[in-house]
Structure formats: structure tokens, C-alpha cells
Short mmCIF file of C-alpha atoms and ligand atoms in Angstrom, two decimals:
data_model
loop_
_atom_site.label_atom_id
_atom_site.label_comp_id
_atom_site.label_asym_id
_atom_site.label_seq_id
_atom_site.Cartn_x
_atom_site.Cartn_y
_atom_site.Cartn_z
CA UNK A 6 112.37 89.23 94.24
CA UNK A 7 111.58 90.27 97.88
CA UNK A 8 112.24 94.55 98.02
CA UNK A 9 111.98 95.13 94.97
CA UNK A 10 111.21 98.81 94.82
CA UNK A 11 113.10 100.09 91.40
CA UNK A 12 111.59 102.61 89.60
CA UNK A 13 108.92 102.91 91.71
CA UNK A 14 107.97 106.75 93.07
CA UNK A 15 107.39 106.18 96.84
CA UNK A 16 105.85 109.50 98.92
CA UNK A 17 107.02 108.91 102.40
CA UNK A 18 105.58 111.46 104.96
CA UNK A 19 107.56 112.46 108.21
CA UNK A 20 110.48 111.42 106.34
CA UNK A 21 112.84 114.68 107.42
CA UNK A 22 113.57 112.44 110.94
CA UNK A 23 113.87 109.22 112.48
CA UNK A 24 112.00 106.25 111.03
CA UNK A 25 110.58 108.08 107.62
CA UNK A 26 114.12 109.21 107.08
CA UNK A 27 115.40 105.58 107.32
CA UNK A 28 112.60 104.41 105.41
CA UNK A 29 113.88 107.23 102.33
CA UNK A 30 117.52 105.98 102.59
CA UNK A 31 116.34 102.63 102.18
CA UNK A 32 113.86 103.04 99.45
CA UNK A 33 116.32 105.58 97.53
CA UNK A 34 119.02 102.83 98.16
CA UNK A 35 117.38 100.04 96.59
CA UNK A 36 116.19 102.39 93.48
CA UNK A 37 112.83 103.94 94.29
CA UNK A 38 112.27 107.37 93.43
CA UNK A 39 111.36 109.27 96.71
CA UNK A 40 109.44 112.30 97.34
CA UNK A 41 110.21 113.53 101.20
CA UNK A 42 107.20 115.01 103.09
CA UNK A 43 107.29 116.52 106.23
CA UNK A 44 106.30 119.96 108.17
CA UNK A 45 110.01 120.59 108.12
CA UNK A 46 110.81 121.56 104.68
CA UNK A 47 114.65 123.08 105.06
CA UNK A 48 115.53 119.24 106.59
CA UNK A 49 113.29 117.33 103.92
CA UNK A 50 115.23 119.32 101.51
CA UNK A 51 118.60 118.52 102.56
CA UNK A 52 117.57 114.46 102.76
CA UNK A 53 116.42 114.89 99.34
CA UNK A 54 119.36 116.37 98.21
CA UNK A 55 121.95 114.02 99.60
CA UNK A 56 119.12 110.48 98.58
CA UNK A 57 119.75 112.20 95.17
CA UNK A 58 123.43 112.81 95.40
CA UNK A 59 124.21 109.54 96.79
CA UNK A 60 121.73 106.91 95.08
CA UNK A 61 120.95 108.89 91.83
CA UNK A 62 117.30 108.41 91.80
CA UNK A 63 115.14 111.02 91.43
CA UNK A 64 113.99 113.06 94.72
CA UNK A 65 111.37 115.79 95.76
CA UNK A 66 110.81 117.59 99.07
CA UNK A 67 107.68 119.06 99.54
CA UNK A 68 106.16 120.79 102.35
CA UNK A 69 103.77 119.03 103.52
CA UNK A 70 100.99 119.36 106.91
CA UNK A 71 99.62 116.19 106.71
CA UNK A 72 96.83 117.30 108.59
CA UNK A 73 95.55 120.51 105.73
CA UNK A 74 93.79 118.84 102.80
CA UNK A 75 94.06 121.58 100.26
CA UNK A 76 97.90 120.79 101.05
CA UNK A 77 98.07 116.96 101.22
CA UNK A 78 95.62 116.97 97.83
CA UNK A 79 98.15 119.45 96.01
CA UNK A 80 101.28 118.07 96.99
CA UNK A 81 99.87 114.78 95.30
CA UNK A 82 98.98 116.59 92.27
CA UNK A 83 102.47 117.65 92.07
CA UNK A 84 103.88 114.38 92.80
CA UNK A 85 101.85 112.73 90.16
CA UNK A 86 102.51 116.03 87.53
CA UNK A 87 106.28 115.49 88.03
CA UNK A 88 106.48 111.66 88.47
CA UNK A 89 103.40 110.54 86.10
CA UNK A 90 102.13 108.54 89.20
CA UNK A 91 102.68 107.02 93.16
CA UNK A 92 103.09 103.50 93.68
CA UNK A 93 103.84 103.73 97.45
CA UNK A 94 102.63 105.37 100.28
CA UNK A 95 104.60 105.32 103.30
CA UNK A 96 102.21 106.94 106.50
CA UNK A 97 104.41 107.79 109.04
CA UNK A 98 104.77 111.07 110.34
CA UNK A 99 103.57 111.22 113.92
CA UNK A 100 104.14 112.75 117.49
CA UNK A 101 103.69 111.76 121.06
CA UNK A 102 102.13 114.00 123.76
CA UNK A 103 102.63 112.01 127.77
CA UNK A 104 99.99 112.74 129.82
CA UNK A 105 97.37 111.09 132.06
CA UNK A 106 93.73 110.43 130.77
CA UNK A 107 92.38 112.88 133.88
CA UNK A 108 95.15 115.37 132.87
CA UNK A 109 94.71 114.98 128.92
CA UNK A 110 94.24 118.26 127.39
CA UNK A 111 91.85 118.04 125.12
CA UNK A 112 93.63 120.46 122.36
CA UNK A 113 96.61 118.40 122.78
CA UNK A 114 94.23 115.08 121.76
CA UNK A 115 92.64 116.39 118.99
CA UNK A 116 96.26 117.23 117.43
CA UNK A 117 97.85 113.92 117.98
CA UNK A 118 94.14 112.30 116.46
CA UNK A 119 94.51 114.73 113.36
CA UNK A 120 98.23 114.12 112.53
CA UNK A 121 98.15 109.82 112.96
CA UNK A 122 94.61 109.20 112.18
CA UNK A 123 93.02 112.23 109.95
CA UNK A 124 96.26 112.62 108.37
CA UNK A 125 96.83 108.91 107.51
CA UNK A 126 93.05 109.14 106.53
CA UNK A 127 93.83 112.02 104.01
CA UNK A 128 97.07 110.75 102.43
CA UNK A 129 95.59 107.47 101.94
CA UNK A 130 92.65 108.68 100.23
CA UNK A 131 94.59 111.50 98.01
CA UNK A 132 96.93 108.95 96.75
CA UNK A 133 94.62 105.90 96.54
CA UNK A 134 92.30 108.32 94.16
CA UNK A 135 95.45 108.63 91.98
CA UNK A 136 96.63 104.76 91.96
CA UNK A 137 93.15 104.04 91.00
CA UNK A 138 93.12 106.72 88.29
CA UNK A 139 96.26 105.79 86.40
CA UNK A 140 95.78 102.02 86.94
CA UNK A 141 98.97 101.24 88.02
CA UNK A 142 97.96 99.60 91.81
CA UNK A 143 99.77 100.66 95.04
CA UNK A 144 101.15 99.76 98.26
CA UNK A 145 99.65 102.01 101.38
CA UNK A 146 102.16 101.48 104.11
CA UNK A 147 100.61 102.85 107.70
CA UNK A 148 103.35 103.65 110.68
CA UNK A 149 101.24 101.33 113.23
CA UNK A 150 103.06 100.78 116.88
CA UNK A 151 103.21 98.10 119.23
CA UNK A 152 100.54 100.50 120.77
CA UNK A 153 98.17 99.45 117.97
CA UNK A 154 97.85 96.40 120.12
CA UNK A 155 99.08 97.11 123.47
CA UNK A 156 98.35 99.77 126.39
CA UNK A 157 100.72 101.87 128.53
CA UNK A 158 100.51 104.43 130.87
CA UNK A 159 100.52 108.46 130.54
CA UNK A 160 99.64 107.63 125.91
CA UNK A 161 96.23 107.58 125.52
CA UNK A 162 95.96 109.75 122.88
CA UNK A 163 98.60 108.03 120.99
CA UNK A 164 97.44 104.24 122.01
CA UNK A 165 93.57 105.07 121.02
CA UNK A 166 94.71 106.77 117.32
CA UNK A 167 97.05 103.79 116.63
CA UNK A 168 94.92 101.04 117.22
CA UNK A 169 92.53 103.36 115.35
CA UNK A 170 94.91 102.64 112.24
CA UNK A 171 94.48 99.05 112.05
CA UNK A 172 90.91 99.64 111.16
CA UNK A 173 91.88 102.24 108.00
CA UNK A 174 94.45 99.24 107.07
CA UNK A 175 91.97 96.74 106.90
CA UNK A 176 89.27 99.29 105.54
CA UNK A 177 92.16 99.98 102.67
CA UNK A 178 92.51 96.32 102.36
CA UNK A 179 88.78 95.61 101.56
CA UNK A 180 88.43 98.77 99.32
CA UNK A 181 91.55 98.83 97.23
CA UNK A 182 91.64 94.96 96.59
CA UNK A 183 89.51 95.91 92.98
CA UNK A 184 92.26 97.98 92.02
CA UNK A 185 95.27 96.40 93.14
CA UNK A 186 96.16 98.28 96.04
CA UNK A 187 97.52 96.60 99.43
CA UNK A 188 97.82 98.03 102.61
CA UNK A 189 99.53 96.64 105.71
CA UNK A 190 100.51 97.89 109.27
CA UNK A 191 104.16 98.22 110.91
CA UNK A 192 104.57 97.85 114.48
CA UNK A 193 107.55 99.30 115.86
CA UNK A 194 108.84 98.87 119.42
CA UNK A 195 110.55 101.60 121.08
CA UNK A 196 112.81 103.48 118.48
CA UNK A 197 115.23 105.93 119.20
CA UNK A 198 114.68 108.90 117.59
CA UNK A 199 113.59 112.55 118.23
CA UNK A 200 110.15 111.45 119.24
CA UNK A 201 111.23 109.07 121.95
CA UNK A 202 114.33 110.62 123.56
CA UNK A 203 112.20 113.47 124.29
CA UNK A 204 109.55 111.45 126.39
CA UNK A 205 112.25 109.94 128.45
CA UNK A 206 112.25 112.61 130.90
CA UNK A 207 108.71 113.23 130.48
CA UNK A 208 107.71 110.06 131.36
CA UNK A 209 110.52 109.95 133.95
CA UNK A 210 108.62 113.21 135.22
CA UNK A 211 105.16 111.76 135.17
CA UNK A 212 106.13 108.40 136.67
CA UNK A 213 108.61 109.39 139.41
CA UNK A 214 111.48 107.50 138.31
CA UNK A 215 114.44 107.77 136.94
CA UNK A 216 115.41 108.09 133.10
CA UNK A 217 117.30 105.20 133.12
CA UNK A 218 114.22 103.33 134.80
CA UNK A 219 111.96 104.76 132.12
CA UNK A 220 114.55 102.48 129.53
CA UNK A 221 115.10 99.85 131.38
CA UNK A 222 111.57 99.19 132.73
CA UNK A 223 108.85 101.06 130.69
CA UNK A 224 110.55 101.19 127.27
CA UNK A 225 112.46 97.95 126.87
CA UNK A 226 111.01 95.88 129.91
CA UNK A 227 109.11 93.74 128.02
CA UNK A 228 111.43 92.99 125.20
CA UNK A 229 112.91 89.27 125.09
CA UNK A 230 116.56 90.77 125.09
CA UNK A 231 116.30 94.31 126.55
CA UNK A 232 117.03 95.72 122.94
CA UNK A 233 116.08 99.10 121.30
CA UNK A 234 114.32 98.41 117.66
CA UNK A 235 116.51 100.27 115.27
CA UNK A 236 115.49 102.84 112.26
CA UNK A 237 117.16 100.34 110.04
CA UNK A 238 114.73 96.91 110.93
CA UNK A 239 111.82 99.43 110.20
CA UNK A 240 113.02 100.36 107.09
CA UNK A 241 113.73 96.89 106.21
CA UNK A 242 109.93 95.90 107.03
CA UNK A 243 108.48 99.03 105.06
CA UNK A 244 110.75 97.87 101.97
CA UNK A 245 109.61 94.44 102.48
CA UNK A 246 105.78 95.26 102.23
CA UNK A 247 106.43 98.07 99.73
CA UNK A 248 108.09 95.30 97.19
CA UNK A 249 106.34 92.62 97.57
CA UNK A 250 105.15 90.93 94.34
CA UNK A 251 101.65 89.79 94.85
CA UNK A 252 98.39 91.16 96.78
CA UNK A 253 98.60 87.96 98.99
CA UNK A 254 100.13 90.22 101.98
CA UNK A 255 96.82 92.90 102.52
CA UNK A 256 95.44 94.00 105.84
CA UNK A 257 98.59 92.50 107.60
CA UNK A 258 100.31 93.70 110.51
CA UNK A 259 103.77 93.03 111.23
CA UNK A 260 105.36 94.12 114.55
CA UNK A 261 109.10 94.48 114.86
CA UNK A 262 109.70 94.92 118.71
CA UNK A 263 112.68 92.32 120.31
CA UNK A 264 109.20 90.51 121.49
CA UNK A 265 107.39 92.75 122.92
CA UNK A 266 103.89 92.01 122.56
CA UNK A 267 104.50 88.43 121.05
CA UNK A 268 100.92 87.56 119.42
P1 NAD B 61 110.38 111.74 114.63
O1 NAD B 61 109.92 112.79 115.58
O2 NAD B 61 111.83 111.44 114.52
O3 NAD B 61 109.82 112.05 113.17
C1 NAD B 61 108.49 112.44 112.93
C2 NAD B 61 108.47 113.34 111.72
O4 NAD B 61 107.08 113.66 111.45
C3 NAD B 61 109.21 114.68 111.91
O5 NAD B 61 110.10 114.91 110.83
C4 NAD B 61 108.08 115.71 111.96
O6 NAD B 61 108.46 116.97 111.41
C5 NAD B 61 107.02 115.03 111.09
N1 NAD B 61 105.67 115.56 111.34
C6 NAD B 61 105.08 115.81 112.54
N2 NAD B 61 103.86 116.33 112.34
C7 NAD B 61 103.66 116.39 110.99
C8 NAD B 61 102.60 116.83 110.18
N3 NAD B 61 101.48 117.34 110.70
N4 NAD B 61 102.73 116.73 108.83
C9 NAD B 61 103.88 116.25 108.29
N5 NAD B 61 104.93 115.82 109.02
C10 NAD B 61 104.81 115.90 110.36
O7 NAD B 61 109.55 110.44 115.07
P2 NAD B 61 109.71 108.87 114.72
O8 NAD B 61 110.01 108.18 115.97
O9 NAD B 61 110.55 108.67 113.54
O10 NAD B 61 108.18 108.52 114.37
C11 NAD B 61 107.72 108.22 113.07
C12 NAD B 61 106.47 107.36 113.18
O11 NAD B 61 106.81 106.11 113.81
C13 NAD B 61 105.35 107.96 114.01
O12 NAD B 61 104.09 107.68 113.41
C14 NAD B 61 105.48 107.24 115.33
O13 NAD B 61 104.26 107.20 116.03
C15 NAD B 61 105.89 105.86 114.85
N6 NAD B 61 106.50 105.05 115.88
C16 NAD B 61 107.66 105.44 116.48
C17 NAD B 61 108.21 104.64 117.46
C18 NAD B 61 109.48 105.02 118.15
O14 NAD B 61 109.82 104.36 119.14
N7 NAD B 61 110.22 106.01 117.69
C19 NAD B 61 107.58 103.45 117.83
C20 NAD B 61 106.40 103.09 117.21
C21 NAD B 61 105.87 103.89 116.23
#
């Protein structure tokens, strides 16, 4: 059965917004057991309070800087204390900083590198060590973008670490295939959530056009029907790789843009 996440214990990180909340809702809604990870505890508490309420699985927030180790490696420990194990990883939490290469600061680029890459890195490796100790397998899911294959303007940060990602997806591929763990790529078109509304008017800023030029032209321009990607199809790709059966689908990408970047 395609989805098929029940009973499962799924740690999800940037799950208190956008996609990584969808991804909960969905996971929670089709019986997984969810643990909610984000910098923002008060809102990961209240989504795992209302998954709980609503689905009746079993939910955790935790508090969680994906890019601290000490933290990552002990909110694991207390994942796999209260849960007995992971079975999915879901590595998603992310921001975007607009800027032009020559104006780039640097501080700014290291913190976008540690949150996507360092902190996908550190998750990954935390609960990998854990699926391998208890035996059970996993899935490693890794929040990719269309920008793991494509480049814009004013992102480099962002466009360098995700197409860094594909190469920890792969790498994760190769080295968890002895003990049952997959790992696969999603690659989201533009989204609307916190992290995109609020480039809209920086890009608008940094481009000299209008907002509603950023959306038509830079943002959905290259679609096939002019279409935002919704929360909801990314969930519904996460939940696919997270449940499926076999290891046949490793090291895969799948993007989910309206045909943007059509490979
Ligand atoms: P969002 O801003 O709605 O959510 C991101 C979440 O990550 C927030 O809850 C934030 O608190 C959390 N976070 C940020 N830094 C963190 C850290 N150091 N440790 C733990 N949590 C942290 O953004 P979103 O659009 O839902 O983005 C989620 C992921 O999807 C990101 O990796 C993003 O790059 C990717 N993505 C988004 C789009 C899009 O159009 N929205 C497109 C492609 C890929």
C-alpha cells in the first residue's frame, strides 16, 4: 500500500510552519506518530497538541536548532527514549536570505549553509546512527528545491546549499543501503508560505519591479500553468517516499513544480 506510514514515529524538522507543518498533518493523518521540531517551540507545541487532539497518534514538540549538535543529538535520544525508535526523517527546516553574489554577506551565507546543509548533515547522521542501532531501517526525507537543479537571481546562498543536498541524498543512498535506509530528495516549486511571501518584496526591491511582477514573472514564470505548488502536493510527495514498501526508490529526486524545470 502506497503511504503507508501507521505506527511509524516520523521526526519532521521545521515543522511549526509552512511545508513541515503540512508534512505533520499529513503524516499524523494517515497514523504516524510525529515528533515536531523547530526553533519555535510555543508554535511546535500548539501543532503537536492539536495533530494529537485531532488524529490521536502520539505527538512530541521539541525544541530543536538544527544547526547545535549537542541539541540535534539529544533531542534524538529523547525521541528514541520515548518512542523506542525513528523510522522517518523528514529534513526540512530552512530559510532564504535575497541578495546578490557581490553584495552576499558572508555571515548571512554561512547561516543559510549551516541550517540546509550542516543541519540536514547532522539530523541525518543522529538519526541514521539510531535506525542502524535498533535495526529497524529508515526513510531520510531531504527538503530539496527546484533550486537543487536550477539557478536564479539574488539566491546564491540558497541555490549552492540545495544542490549541495543532492549529494548527502545520494551519499545516504550508498551508505544506508546495508541497513535498510533510503533517502530521496523533494523539489518544491514556489510555495506559499512564511518563507516566500516575505521575499516578494525583497526581490521586488532588488529587481526593480513590482510584487506582482516578482509572481507573475520570477516565481511562477516558468510554470506550465502559472500555478503556485501547494503545502498539500508536498506533503503528499513526503508521505509517498516516507511509505513506500521497498528500497527500490533510493537516491531519487522528485520535483513537484507545475513544470518548472521539466527534466
Ligand atoms: P517556513 O518559513 O514556513 O518554515 C520554516 C521553518 O523552519 C520555520 O518553522 C522555522 O522556525 C524553522 N527553522 C528555521 N531555522 C531553523 C533551525 N535552525 N532549526 C530548526 N528549525 C528552523 O518555510 P517553508 O517554505 O515551509 O520551507 C520549508 C523548507 O522547504 C525549506 O527547506 C525550504 O527551503 C524548502 N522549500 C520551500 C519552498 C517554498 O516555495 N516555500 C520551495 C522549495 C523548497
Amino acid at each position: 500500500m502506497l503511504g503507508n506510514v501507521k505506527g511509524k514515529v516520523s521526526l519532521i524538522t521545521g515543522s511549526a510552519s509552512g511545508i513541515g507543518k503540512e508534512v505533520a498533518i499529513k503524516f499524523a493523518e494517515a497514523g504516524s506518530n510525529v515528533v515536531i521540531a523547530d526553533l519555535n517551540i510555543e508554535a511546535a507545541t500548539q501543532v503537536a497538541g492539536e495533530l494529537k487532539k485531532v488524529y490521536n497518534v502520539n505527538t512530541l514538540a521539541v525544541k530543536m536548532d538544527v544547526t547545535n549538535e549537542a541539541e540535534v543529538n539529544s533531542c534524538v535520544d529523547k525521541i528514541v527514549n520515548l518512542f523506542g525508535k525513528i523510522d522517518v526523517l523528514v529534513s526540512n527546516a530552512g530559510i532564504q536570505t535575497i541578495a546578490s553574489i557581490v553584495d552576499f554577506p558572508f555571515e548571512q551565507w554561512k547561516k543559510l549553509f549551516d541550517i540546509h546543509v550542516h543541519g540536514a548533515f547532522l539530523t541525518s547522521k543522529a538519526c541514521m546512527k539510531k535506525m542502524i542501532e535498533k535495526k529497524n531501517g529508515g526513510k531520510i526525507i531531504v527538503m530539496g528545491s527546484v533550486h537543487s537543479f536550477e539557478a536564479s537571481l539574488n539566491k546564491a546562498a540558497y541555490i549552492t546549499a540545495k544542490h549541495g543536498l543532492l549529494g548527502l541524498v545520494r551519499s545516504i543512498a550508498k551508505e544506508g543501503a546495508a541497513h535498510n535506509i533510503c533517502s530521496n530528495l523533494i523539489g518544491p516549486g514556489f510555495v506559499k508560505t512564511p518563507l516566500v511571501e516575505k521575499q516578494i518584496p525583497e526581490q521586488a526591491k532588488a529587481l526593480g519591479i513590482s510584487e506582482e511582477e516578482v509572481v507573475k514573472k520570477i516565481m511562477l514564470g516558468e510554470t506550465v500553468d502559472g500555478q503556485f505548488t501547494t503545502t498539500d502536493d508536498i506533503a503528499d510527495v513526503a508521505l509517498f517516499f516516507a511509505g513506500f514498501e521497498s528500497n527500490a526508490l533510493t537516491g531519487q529526486s522528485l520535483i513537484a513544480s507545475h513544470g518548472w524545470h521539466i527534466q
